[in-house]
Coordinates of C-alpha atoms in Angstrom, one line a residue:
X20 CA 0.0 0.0 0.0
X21 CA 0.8 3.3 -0.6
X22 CA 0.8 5.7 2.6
X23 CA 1.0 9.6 2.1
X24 CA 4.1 10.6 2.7
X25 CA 5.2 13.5 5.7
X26 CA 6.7 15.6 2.6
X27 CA 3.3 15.7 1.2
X28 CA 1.5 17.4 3.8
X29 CA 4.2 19.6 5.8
X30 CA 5.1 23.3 5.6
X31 CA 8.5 24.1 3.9
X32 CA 8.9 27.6 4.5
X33 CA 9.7 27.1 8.2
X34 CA 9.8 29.7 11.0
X35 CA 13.6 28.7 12.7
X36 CA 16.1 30.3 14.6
X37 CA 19.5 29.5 15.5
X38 CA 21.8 28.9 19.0
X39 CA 22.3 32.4 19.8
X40 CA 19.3 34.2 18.7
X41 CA 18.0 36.3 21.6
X42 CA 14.8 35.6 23.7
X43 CA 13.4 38.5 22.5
X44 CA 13.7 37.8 19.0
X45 CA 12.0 33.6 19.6
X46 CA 8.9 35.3 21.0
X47 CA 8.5 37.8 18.3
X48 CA 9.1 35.4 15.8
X49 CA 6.4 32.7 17.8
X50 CA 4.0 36.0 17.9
X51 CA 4.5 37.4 14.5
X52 CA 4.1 34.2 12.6
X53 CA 1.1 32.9 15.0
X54 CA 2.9 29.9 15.8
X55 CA 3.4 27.9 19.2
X56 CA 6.9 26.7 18.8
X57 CA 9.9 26.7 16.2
X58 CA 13.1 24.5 15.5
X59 CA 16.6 25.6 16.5
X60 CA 19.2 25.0 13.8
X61 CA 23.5 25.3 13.3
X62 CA 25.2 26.4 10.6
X63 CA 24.5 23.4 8.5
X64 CA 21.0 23.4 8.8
X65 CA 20.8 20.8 11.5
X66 CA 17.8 20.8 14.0
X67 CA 19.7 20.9 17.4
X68 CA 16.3 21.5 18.9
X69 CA 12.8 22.8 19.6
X70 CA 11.4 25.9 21.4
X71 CA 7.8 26.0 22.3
X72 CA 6.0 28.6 24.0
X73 CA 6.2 26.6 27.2
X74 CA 9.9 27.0 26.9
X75 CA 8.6 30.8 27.1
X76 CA 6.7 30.7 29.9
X77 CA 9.0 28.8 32.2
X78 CA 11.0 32.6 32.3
X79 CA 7.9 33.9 33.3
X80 CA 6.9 31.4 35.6
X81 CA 10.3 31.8 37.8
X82 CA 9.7 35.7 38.2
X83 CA 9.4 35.9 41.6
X84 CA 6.3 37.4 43.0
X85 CA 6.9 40.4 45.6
X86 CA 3.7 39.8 47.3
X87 CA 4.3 35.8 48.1
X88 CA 5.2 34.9 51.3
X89 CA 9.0 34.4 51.3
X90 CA 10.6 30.7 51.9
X91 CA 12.3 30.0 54.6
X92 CA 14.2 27.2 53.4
X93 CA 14.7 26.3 49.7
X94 CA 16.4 23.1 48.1
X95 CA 17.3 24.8 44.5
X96 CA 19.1 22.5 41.6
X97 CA 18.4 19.0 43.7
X98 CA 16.8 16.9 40.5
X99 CA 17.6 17.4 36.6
X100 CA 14.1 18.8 35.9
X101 CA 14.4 21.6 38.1
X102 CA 18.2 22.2 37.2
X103 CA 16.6 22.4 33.1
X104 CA 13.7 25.0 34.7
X105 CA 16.2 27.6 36.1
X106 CA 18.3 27.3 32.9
X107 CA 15.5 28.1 30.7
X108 CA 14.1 30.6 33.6
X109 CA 17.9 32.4 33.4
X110 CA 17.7 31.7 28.9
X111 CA 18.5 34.8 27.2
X112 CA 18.9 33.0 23.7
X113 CA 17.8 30.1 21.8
X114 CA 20.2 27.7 22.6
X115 CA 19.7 27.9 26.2
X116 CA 16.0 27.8 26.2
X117 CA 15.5 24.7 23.7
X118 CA 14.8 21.3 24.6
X119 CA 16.9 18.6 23.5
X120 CA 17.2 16.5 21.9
X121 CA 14.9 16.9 19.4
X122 CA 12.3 14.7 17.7
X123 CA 12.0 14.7 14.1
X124 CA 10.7 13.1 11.3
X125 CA 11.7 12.3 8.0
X126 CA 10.1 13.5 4.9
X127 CA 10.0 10.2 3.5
X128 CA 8.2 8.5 7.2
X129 CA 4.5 7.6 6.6
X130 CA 1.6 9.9 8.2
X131 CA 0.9 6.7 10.4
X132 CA 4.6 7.0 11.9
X133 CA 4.9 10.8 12.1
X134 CA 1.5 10.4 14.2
X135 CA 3.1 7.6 16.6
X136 CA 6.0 9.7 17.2
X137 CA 3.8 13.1 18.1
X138 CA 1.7 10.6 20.3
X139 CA 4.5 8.7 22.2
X140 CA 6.8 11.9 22.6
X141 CA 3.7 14.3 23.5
X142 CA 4.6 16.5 21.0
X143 CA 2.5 18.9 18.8
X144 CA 4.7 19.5 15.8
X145 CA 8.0 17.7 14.2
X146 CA 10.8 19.1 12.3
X147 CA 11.2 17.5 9.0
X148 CA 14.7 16.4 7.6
X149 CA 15.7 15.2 4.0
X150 CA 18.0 12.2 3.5
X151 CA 21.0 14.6 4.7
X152 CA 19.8 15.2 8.0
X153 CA 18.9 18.7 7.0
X154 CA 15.8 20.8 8.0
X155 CA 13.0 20.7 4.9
X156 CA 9.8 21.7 6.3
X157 CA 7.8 21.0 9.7
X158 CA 4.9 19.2 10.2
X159 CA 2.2 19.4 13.0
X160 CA -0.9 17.6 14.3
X161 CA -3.2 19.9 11.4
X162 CA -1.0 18.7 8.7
X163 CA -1.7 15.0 9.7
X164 CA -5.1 15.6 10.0
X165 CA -5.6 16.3 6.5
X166 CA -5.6 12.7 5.5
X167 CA -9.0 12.2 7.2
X168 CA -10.2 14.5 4.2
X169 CA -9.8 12.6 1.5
X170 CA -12.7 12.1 -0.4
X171 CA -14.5 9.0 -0.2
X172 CA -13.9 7.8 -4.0
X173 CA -10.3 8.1 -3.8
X174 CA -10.2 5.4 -0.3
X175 CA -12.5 3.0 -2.2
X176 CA -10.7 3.1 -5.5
X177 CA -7.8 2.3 -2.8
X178 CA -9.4 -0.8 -1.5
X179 CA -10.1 -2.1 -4.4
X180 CA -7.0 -1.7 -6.2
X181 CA -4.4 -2.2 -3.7
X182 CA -6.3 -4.8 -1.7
X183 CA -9.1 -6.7 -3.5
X184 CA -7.0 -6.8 -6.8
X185 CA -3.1 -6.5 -6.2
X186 CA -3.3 -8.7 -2.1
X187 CA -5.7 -10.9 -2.9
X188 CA -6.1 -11.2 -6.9
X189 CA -9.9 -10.6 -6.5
X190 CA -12.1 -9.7 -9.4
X191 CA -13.0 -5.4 -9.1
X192 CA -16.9 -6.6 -8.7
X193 CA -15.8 -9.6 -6.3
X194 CA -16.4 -8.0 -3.2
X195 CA -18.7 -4.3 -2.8
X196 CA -17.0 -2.0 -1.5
X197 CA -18.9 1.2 0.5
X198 CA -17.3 4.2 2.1
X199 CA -19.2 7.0 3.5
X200 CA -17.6 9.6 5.4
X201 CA -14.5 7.1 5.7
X202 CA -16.2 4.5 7.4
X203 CA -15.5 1.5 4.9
X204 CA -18.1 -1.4 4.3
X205 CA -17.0 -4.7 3.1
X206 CA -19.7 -7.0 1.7
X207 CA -19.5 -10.6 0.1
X208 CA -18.7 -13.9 0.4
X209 CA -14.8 -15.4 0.4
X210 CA -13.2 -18.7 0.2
X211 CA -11.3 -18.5 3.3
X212 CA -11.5 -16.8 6.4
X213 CA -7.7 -16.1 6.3
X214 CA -8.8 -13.7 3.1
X215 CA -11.1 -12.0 5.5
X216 CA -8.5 -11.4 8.0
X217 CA -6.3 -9.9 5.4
X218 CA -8.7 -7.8 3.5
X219 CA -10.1 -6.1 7.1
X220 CA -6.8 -5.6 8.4
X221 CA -5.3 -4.0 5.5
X222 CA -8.2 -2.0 4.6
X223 CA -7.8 -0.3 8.2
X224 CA -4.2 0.6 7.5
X225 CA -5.1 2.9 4.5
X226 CA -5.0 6.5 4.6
X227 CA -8.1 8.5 5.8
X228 CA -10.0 5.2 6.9
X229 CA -12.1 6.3 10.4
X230 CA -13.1 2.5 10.6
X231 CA -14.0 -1.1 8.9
X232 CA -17.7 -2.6 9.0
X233 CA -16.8 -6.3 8.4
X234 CA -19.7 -7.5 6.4
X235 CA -17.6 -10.2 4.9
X236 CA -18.3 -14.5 4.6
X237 CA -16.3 -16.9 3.9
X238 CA -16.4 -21.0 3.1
X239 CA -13.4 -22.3 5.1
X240 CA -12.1 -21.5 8.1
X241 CA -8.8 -22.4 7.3
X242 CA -7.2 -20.9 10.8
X243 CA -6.1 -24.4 12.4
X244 CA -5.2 -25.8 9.1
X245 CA -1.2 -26.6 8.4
X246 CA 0.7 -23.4 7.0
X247 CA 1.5 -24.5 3.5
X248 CA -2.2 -25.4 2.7
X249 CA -3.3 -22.1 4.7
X250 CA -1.0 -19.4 2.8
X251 CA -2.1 -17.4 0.1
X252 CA 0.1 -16.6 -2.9
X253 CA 1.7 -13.7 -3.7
X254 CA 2.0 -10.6 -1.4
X255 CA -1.0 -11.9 0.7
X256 CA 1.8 -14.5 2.2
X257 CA 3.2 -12.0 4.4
X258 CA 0.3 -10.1 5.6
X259 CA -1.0 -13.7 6.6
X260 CA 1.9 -14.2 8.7
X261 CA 1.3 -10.5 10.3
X262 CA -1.7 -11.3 11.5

């Protein structure tokens, strides 16, 4: 299958600034350009890091407040998150006030793993490097989203090619394929249940697909049956094996 690339759906004209541009100069770039965070890069175009406007507020957040009742006793610099907090607090440029290191994503990566790595690392945007490591764009959690807005035609046609006719060696008509709103129905009757498995599972790994209504029959369950009788030729041989 073909997933839509990151380089498809990122910005390349990216906000950025480098190790020793000033505080001042990250927020007006974050305010002028209405964005919440930017990479930071060296002289060869290298991401080296990410400012967000969290980074930002952590000076702001350590300004002490006159009317607070003062501590008696204080404990500064004891664990590493609190030693990064009064570095960023004290930041007057870029390279003191990013986070690293950095997570990125490759203009070549799929939508799905760009997603995966915003959700595991709790991020809301990724820098984007070519093949050389270099900065090319930056992508965030809006630019993933647009593959939820591919029209409806354009995911059946996928299923149909990709998955009836190139996995499985189907005929176009054998199986009906529905999608409204993204939501894909599969309807018909199979030989085997393994071609089932295969056609659902794949069909939920295309782009833009919000779920699978498994509509789908089959004549032999062939799930306990010995391997070389169970596989199905072609490409179809290895999804079996993921499943």
């Amino acid at each position: 299958m073909k997933h839509n690339k990151v380089g498809s759906v990122m910005t390349t004209d990216v906000v950025r600034a480098e190790y020793g541009t000033p505080f001042k100069e990250v927020a007006r770039l974050l305010a002028a350009h209405r964005i919440s965070g930017l990479p930071v890069v060296d002289e060869d175009d290298k991401v080296i890091g990410v400012i967000s406007e969290t980074d930002l507020i952590a000076r702001q957040a350590a300004t002490p407040d006159p009317y607070a009742p003062r501590r008696r006793f204080t404990f500064p610099g004891l664990t590493r998150g609190s030693r990064r907090q009064a570095a960023k607090a004290n930041a007057r440029t870029a390279g003191r006030l990013m986070t690293e290191p950095p997570v990125t994503a490759h203009a070549d990566d799929t939508i799905v793993e760009a997603a995966r790595t915003m959700a595991q690392h709790q991020v809301e945007r990724l820098p984007v490097l070519d093949e050389e490591d270099q900065l090319v764009g930056i992508v965030t959690r809006r630019d993933l989203l647009q593959v939820f807005l591919r029209p409806d035609k354009e995911i059946r046609d996928e299923v149909i090619e990709e998955v009836l006719v190139s996995t499985l060696w189907l005929a176009p008509r054998g199986i009906d394929v529905c999608v409204v709103e993204g939501v894909v129905t599969l309807t018909g009757h199979m030989e085997r249940k393994s071609e089932t498995e295969i056609a659902l599972s794949m069909t939920r790994r295309i782009d833009g697909v919000v779920g699978v209504v498994d509509k789908l029959t089959y004549r032999l369950d062939d799930a306990h049956l010995p391997t070389p009788e169970q596989a199905l030729h072609g490409v179809a041989d290895d999804w079996l094996r993921r499943l």
